[in-house]
Coordinates of C-alpha atoms and ligand atoms in Angstrom, one line a residue:
M23 CA 50.0 17.3 59.6
K24 CA 49.1 17.3 56.0
T25 CA 45.9 18.8 54.6
T26 CA 43.6 17.2 52.1
F27 CA 41.6 19.3 49.7
S28 CA 38.8 17.4 48.0
I29 CA 36.2 18.4 45.5
I30 CA 33.6 15.8 44.9
K31 CA 30.7 16.6 42.6
A32 CA 27.6 15.2 41.0
D33 CA 24.6 16.2 39.0
V34 CA 21.7 15.0 41.1
G35 CA 19.0 17.0 39.3
G36 CA 18.7 20.1 37.2
W37 CA 16.5 23.2 37.6
P38 CA 15.0 23.5 35.0
G39 CA 16.4 21.0 32.5
H40 CA 20.2 21.0 32.8
A41 CA 20.5 24.7 33.6
L42 CA 21.2 25.1 37.3
V43 CA 21.3 23.5 40.8
H44 CA 18.2 24.3 42.9
P45 CA 19.0 26.3 46.1
D46 CA 17.3 23.7 48.2
L47 CA 19.9 21.2 47.2
I48 CA 22.7 23.6 48.1
E49 CA 21.0 24.2 51.5
L50 CA 20.7 20.4 52.1
A51 CA 24.4 19.9 51.3
N52 CA 25.4 22.8 53.5
K53 CA 23.5 21.3 56.5
K54 CA 24.9 17.8 55.9
L55 CA 28.5 19.1 55.7
A56 CA 28.1 21.4 58.7
V57 CA 27.3 18.3 60.8
A58 CA 30.4 16.6 59.5
K59 CA 32.5 19.7 60.4
K60 CA 30.9 19.7 63.9
D61 CA 31.8 16.0 64.2
K62 CA 35.4 16.9 63.2
L63 CA 35.3 14.7 60.1
L64 CA 35.8 17.8 58.0
I65 CA 38.0 20.7 58.9
D66 CA 36.1 23.0 56.7
F67 CA 33.9 23.0 53.6
H68 CA 32.2 25.2 50.9
V69 CA 29.2 24.1 48.8
A70 CA 29.0 25.6 45.3
H71 CA 27.5 24.9 41.9
C72 CA 28.5 25.2 38.3
G73 CA 25.4 24.9 36.0
D74 CA 23.5 21.8 37.2
D75 CA 26.4 20.3 39.1
L76 CA 26.5 20.2 42.9
E77 CA 30.1 20.8 44.1
L78 CA 31.3 19.8 47.6
I79 CA 34.6 21.5 48.4
M80 CA 36.1 20.0 51.6
T81 CA 39.2 20.1 53.6
H82 CA 40.2 17.3 56.1
N83 CA 43.1 15.2 57.4
K84 CA 42.0 11.9 56.0
G85 CA 44.1 11.8 52.8
V86 CA 42.9 11.1 49.3
D87 CA 40.4 8.3 48.6
A88 CA 39.3 8.3 52.3
E89 CA 36.3 6.1 52.8
E90 CA 34.6 8.4 55.4
I91 CA 34.9 11.4 53.1
H92 CA 33.6 9.5 50.0
C93 CA 30.8 8.0 52.1
L94 CA 29.8 11.5 53.4
S95 CA 29.7 12.8 49.8
W96 CA 27.8 9.8 48.5
D97 CA 25.2 10.1 51.3
T98 CA 24.9 13.9 50.6
F99 CA 24.2 13.2 46.9
C100 CA 21.7 10.5 47.8
E101 CA 19.8 12.8 50.1
A102 CA 20.0 15.6 47.6
T103 CA 18.6 13.2 45.0
E104 CA 15.6 12.5 47.3
K105 CA 15.1 16.2 47.6
A106 CA 15.4 16.6 43.8
R107 CA 12.7 13.9 43.4
D108 CA 10.4 15.7 45.8
L109 CA 10.8 18.9 43.9
G110 CA 10.4 17.2 40.5
L111 CA 13.8 18.4 39.3
Y112 CA 15.1 17.2 36.0
G113 CA 17.1 14.0 35.8
A114 CA 17.1 13.4 39.6
G115 CA 20.0 11.2 40.6
Q116 CA 21.5 11.6 37.1
D117 CA 25.1 11.0 38.1
L118 CA 24.5 8.3 40.8
L119 CA 25.0 5.3 38.6
S120 CA 25.1 2.5 41.2
D121 CA 23.0 1.5 44.2
A122 CA 25.8 -0.4 45.8
F123 CA 28.2 2.1 47.5
S124 CA 31.4 0.3 48.7
G125 CA 33.6 2.9 50.3
N126 CA 34.8 4.9 47.3
V127 CA 32.8 7.1 44.8
K128 CA 35.3 6.4 42.0
G129 CA 33.5 4.7 39.1
M130 CA 30.1 5.3 40.7
G131 CA 29.2 8.5 38.7
P132 CA 30.4 11.5 40.8
G133 CA 33.6 13.3 39.7
L134 CA 36.4 14.0 42.1
A135 CA 39.7 15.8 42.4
E136 CA 41.8 15.5 45.6
I137 CA 45.2 16.6 46.8
E138 CA 47.0 15.9 50.0
F139 CA 49.9 18.3 50.8
T140 CA 52.0 20.0 53.4
E141 CA 50.7 23.6 53.7
R142 CA 53.1 26.4 53.0
K143 CA 53.2 29.5 55.1
A144 CA 50.5 30.9 52.9
E145 CA 48.5 28.5 50.7
P146 CA 46.4 29.9 47.9
V147 CA 44.2 27.2 46.4
I148 CA 41.8 27.6 43.5
A149 CA 38.8 25.3 42.9
F150 CA 37.8 25.2 39.2
M151 CA 34.4 23.8 38.3
M152 CA 33.1 23.3 34.7
D153 CA 29.7 22.4 33.2
K154 CA 28.8 21.0 29.8
T155 CA 32.2 19.6 29.0
E156 CA 34.6 16.7 29.7
P157 CA 37.9 16.2 31.6
G158 CA 40.0 17.0 28.6
A159 CA 38.8 20.6 28.7
F160 CA 41.4 21.1 31.4
N161 CA 44.4 20.0 29.2
Y162 CA 44.8 23.4 27.5
P163 CA 44.7 25.6 30.6
I164 CA 46.7 23.3 32.8
F165 CA 49.4 23.0 30.2
K166 CA 49.4 26.8 29.7
M167 CA 49.8 27.4 33.5
F168 CA 52.5 24.9 34.2
A169 CA 54.4 24.7 30.8
D170 CA 53.8 27.7 28.6
P171 CA 56.1 30.7 29.2
F172 CA 53.9 32.9 27.1
N173 CA 51.2 32.4 29.7
T174 CA 53.3 32.0 32.9
A175 CA 56.1 34.5 33.1
G176 CA 57.4 32.8 36.2
L177 CA 58.6 29.8 34.1
I178 CA 61.2 32.3 32.8
I179 CA 61.8 34.8 35.5
D180 CA 61.1 33.0 38.8
P181 CA 64.1 30.7 39.7
S182 CA 61.8 28.5 41.8
C183 CA 59.6 27.7 38.7
H184 CA 62.4 27.8 36.1
D185 CA 63.0 24.0 36.1
G186 CA 59.4 23.3 35.0
F187 CA 57.0 20.6 36.2
V188 CA 56.0 16.9 35.8
F189 CA 52.7 16.0 34.3
E190 CA 50.8 12.8 35.0
V191 CA 48.8 12.0 31.8
W192 CA 46.1 9.3 31.7
D193 CA 45.1 7.4 28.7
I194 CA 41.4 7.1 29.7
K195 CA 40.6 4.6 26.9
E196 CA 43.4 2.1 27.7
H197 CA 43.4 2.9 31.5
K198 CA 47.2 3.6 31.6
N199 CA 49.2 6.6 32.8
V200 CA 52.6 8.1 32.1
M201 CA 54.7 10.8 33.8
M202 CA 56.2 13.4 31.5
K203 CA 58.6 16.2 32.2
S204 CA 58.3 19.7 30.9
P205 CA 60.1 21.5 29.3
E206 CA 62.2 18.5 28.3
E207 CA 59.4 16.4 26.8
M208 CA 57.0 19.2 25.9
Y209 CA 56.5 18.2 22.3
D210 CA 55.7 14.6 23.2
L211 CA 53.4 15.9 26.0
L212 CA 51.5 18.1 23.5
A213 CA 51.3 15.2 21.0
L214 CA 49.3 13.3 23.7
I215 CA 47.2 16.0 25.4
G216 CA 46.1 17.6 22.1
A217 CA 44.0 14.5 21.7
K218 CA 41.9 15.6 24.7
S219 CA 39.1 13.1 24.5
R220 CA 41.6 10.3 25.1
F221 CA 44.7 11.7 27.0
V222 CA 44.0 13.9 30.0
I223 CA 46.2 15.6 32.5
K224 CA 45.4 14.0 35.9
R225 CA 48.0 15.7 38.1
V226 CA 50.9 18.0 38.1
F227 CA 54.0 17.6 40.4
P228 CA 57.0 19.9 41.2
K229 CA 60.3 18.6 40.0
T230 CA 62.8 17.1 42.6
S231 CA 64.8 20.3 42.3
S232 CA 61.9 22.3 43.6
K233 CA 61.6 23.6 47.1
L234 CA 58.2 22.0 47.2
P235 CA 57.9 18.2 48.0
S236 CA 58.0 16.5 44.6
K237 CA 55.6 13.8 45.6
E238 CA 52.8 16.2 46.6
A239 CA 50.6 17.2 43.6
V240 CA 50.2 20.9 42.9
S241 CA 47.2 20.3 40.7
A242 CA 44.6 17.5 40.2
I243 CA 41.7 17.1 37.8
S244 CA 38.7 14.8 37.8
T245 CA 38.9 12.2 35.0
E246 CA 35.7 10.2 35.4
K247 CA 34.0 9.5 32.1
L248 CA 30.3 8.8 32.8
Y249 CA 29.6 7.0 29.5
Q250 CA 32.4 4.5 30.3
I251 CA 30.7 3.8 33.6
A252 CA 27.1 3.7 32.4
G253 CA 27.7 2.2 28.9
E254 CA 25.4 4.9 27.4
Y255 CA 25.1 8.7 27.3
V256 CA 23.7 9.8 30.7
G257 CA 25.1 13.3 30.9
K258 CA 28.5 14.9 30.5
D259 CA 31.4 14.4 32.9
D260 CA 31.6 18.1 33.8
P261 CA 35.0 18.1 35.4
V262 CA 36.6 19.8 38.4
G263 CA 40.2 20.8 39.1
I264 CA 42.3 22.0 42.0
V265 CA 45.3 24.3 41.4
R266 CA 47.7 25.6 44.1
A267 CA 49.4 28.9 43.3
Q268 CA 52.3 31.2 44.2
S269 CA 55.7 30.7 45.9
G270 CA 57.3 28.3 43.5
L271 CA 54.1 27.7 41.5
P272 CA 52.3 29.9 38.9
A273 CA 51.0 33.1 40.4
L274 CA 47.2 33.4 40.9
G275 CA 47.1 35.7 37.8
E276 CA 49.1 33.2 35.7
V277 CA 46.7 30.5 36.7
L278 CA 43.7 32.5 35.7
E279 CA 45.3 33.9 32.5
A280 CA 45.2 30.3 31.1
F281 CA 41.4 30.7 30.8
S282 CA 41.6 34.0 28.8
H283 CA 41.3 32.4 25.4
G284 CA 37.8 30.8 25.5
H285 CA 39.3 27.6 24.0
L286 CA 37.1 25.1 22.2
V287 CA 35.9 22.1 24.3
S288 CA 33.5 19.2 23.8
G289 CA 30.3 18.5 25.7
W290 CA 27.8 21.2 24.8
M291 CA 24.2 20.2 24.1
R292 CA 23.5 16.5 24.8
G293 CA 27.3 16.1 25.3
S294 CA 27.7 16.1 21.6
H295 CA 28.9 19.5 20.5
N296 CA 32.0 21.6 20.5
G297 CA 31.9 25.2 21.8
P298 CA 34.0 27.8 23.5
L299 CA 34.7 27.5 27.3
M300 CA 33.4 30.7 28.9
P301 CA 34.9 31.8 32.2
V302 CA 32.0 33.2 34.4
S303 CA 31.1 34.3 37.9
L304 CA 29.0 32.1 40.0
K305 CA 25.9 34.2 39.3
D306 CA 26.4 33.5 35.6
A307 CA 27.1 29.8 36.1
Q308 CA 23.8 28.7 34.5
C309 CA 23.7 27.0 31.2
T310 CA 20.9 28.5 29.0
R311 CA 21.8 29.1 25.3
F312 CA 21.6 25.6 23.6
D313 CA 22.2 24.3 27.2
G314 CA 25.5 26.2 27.3
P315 CA 27.9 27.4 26.2
P316 CA 30.3 25.3 28.4
R317 CA 31.3 27.3 31.4
V318 CA 34.0 27.4 34.1
V319 CA 33.9 29.1 37.5
A320 CA 36.9 29.6 39.8
L321 CA 36.7 30.0 43.6
G322 CA 39.9 31.2 45.2
F323 CA 40.7 30.4 48.9
Q324 CA 43.6 30.9 51.3
L325 CA 44.1 27.9 53.5
K326 CA 45.4 27.9 57.1
N327 CA 45.6 24.5 58.9
G328 CA 42.9 23.3 56.6
K329 CA 40.6 26.2 57.4
L330 CA 39.2 28.0 54.3
T331 CA 38.8 31.7 54.0
Q332 CA 35.6 32.9 52.3
P333 CA 36.0 32.1 48.6
V334 CA 36.6 34.8 46.0
D335 CA 34.6 34.5 42.8
L336 CA 37.6 34.9 40.6
F337 CA 36.0 35.3 37.1
D338 CA 33.7 38.0 38.5
D339 CA 35.9 40.6 37.0
P340 CA 35.5 42.9 34.0
A341 CA 39.0 41.9 32.9
F342 CA 37.4 38.7 31.6
D343 CA 34.6 40.5 29.7
Y344 CA 36.7 40.4 26.5
T345 CA 37.1 36.6 26.8
R346 CA 33.4 36.3 27.4
N347 CA 32.6 38.5 24.4
K348 CA 34.9 36.5 22.2
A349 CA 33.4 33.3 23.5
Q350 CA 30.0 34.6 22.4
H351 CA 31.1 35.4 18.9
V352 CA 32.6 31.9 18.7
M353 CA 29.4 30.4 20.1
E354 CA 27.4 32.2 17.4
Y355 CA 29.7 31.0 14.7
M356 CA 29.7 27.4 15.9
R357 CA 25.9 27.3 16.3
R358 CA 25.4 28.2 12.6
H359 CA 26.9 24.9 11.7
G360 CA 23.8 23.1 13.3
P361 CA 24.3 19.3 12.9
F362 CA 27.6 19.6 11.0
E363 CA 31.0 18.9 12.3
P364 CA 33.1 20.4 13.8
H365 CA 30.2 21.8 15.9
R366 CA 28.8 18.3 16.3
L367 CA 31.4 15.9 17.6
P368 CA 33.1 13.5 15.2
M369 CA 31.6 10.0 14.6
E370 CA 33.9 8.2 17.0
D371 CA 32.7 10.4 19.9
M372 CA 29.0 9.8 19.0
E373 CA 29.2 6.1 20.0
Y374 CA 26.6 6.5 22.7
T375 CA 24.0 8.5 20.7
T376 CA 21.5 7.5 18.0
L377 CA 24.2 7.7 15.3
P378 CA 25.1 4.0 15.5
K379 CA 21.4 3.1 15.4
V380 CA 20.9 5.2 12.2
M381 CA 23.9 3.4 10.7
K382 CA 22.4 0.0 11.7
K383 CA 18.9 0.9 10.3
L384 CA 20.4 2.1 7.0
G385 CA 22.9 -0.8 6.8
P386 CA 20.9 -3.1 4.3
R387 CA 20.2 -0.1 2.0
F388 CA 23.9 0.7 1.5
K389 CA 25.0 -0.7 -1.9
K390 CA 28.5 -1.2 -3.0
I391 CA 29.8 1.6 -5.3
K392 CA 31.1 0.1 -8.6
Ligands
13P425 P1 55.3 34.7 44.7 O1 55.8 35.5 45.8 O2 54.3 33.8 45.0 O3 56.5 34.1 43.9 O4 54.6 35.8 43.7 C1 55.2 36.6 42.7 C2 54.3 37.6 42.2 O5 54.4 38.8 42.6 C3 53.2 37.3 41.3 O6 52.8 38.3 40.5
13P426 P1 24.7 17.7 32.0 O1 25.8 16.8 31.8 O2 25.3 19.0 32.5 O3 23.6 17.2 32.8 O4 24.1 18.1 30.6 C1 23.5 17.1 29.8 C2 23.0 17.6 28.5 O5 22.8 16.7 27.7 C3 22.9 19.0 28.2 O6 22.4 19.3 26.9
MG427 MG1 22.2 17.6 34.0
MG428 MG1 26.2 19.3 34.3

């Protein structure tokens, strides 16, 4: 029997502003998912948050895109929105962009990452959750984990990783995807995924030479772009990702090492600024300075027949203090640029802000330069 690991998330109201999820919403989601576990729809679950995003981590046997699981998530977000309204939280129901749920949360506002796989003897799985950024923020660390030997020693010294991996890359503007092999096509892969607002890594697969089934993803990332659904800026996409580790895959420490740089991502303040991605513990997963900086939390589980161990809050480690300090220096440096690029996003990424309106208003006043 295969296990499905799903993370489905939404911002259904911030406390205060866009800082954090209110504990009453976490409690509500816990109660709702506990009933689903009792009813055997879920094998297990864990409710978490990153910043103002409510994260439902669930295991089950229903496969990816299962209507019952999506329905459960949607209902949970709707009830949490009601609670958020009662409490007067900010932007209640922010990410629920449609009233007409039709069996799948895709394209409705929530973000999701799901993998169905055959459990190994011991199955370490890491749930990554980000706030104040976009799906392309995962490109750099996922590439580092599965393709960069300076990050992942196993690519060189572990015979079961040595052949590399296959990346599924989505062009989220043209709605197309392409499968690319690493290391053979590494330079072409980087040519695409370096343009992170357009090309995003959706999944990673083992090669056919691997001892792992080559059709079962070893990593998956949410790729929903809220502005494409809503047609205007309503909040940032705040992605989630799943990564399986060890025994033919990057070791846990190689997976986490990919976050040690504090790389620059888009989505800080009003979804319109670049800033460093800071890896933090759950207790620090609240976005305060200039609504940020962008953050990532990592919860590590061992899985057994779909049952989850207690999560380990993986960035709750002084070994990441240096990255956090560096991110704070970079944050200060970027902030001093105020409304100037490259702190503010380039024109083409400001399509859903006031910038086009400013251009329209000033249009008649622009005179041709002779
Ligand atoms: P695996 O047994 O999962 O290959 O782990 C190797 C290791 O020791 C990582 O540091
Ligand atoms: P969220 O996408 O996390 O709600 O943040 C929106 C925002 O504009 C923060 O400045
Ligand atoms: Mg918000
Ligand atoms: Mg958010």
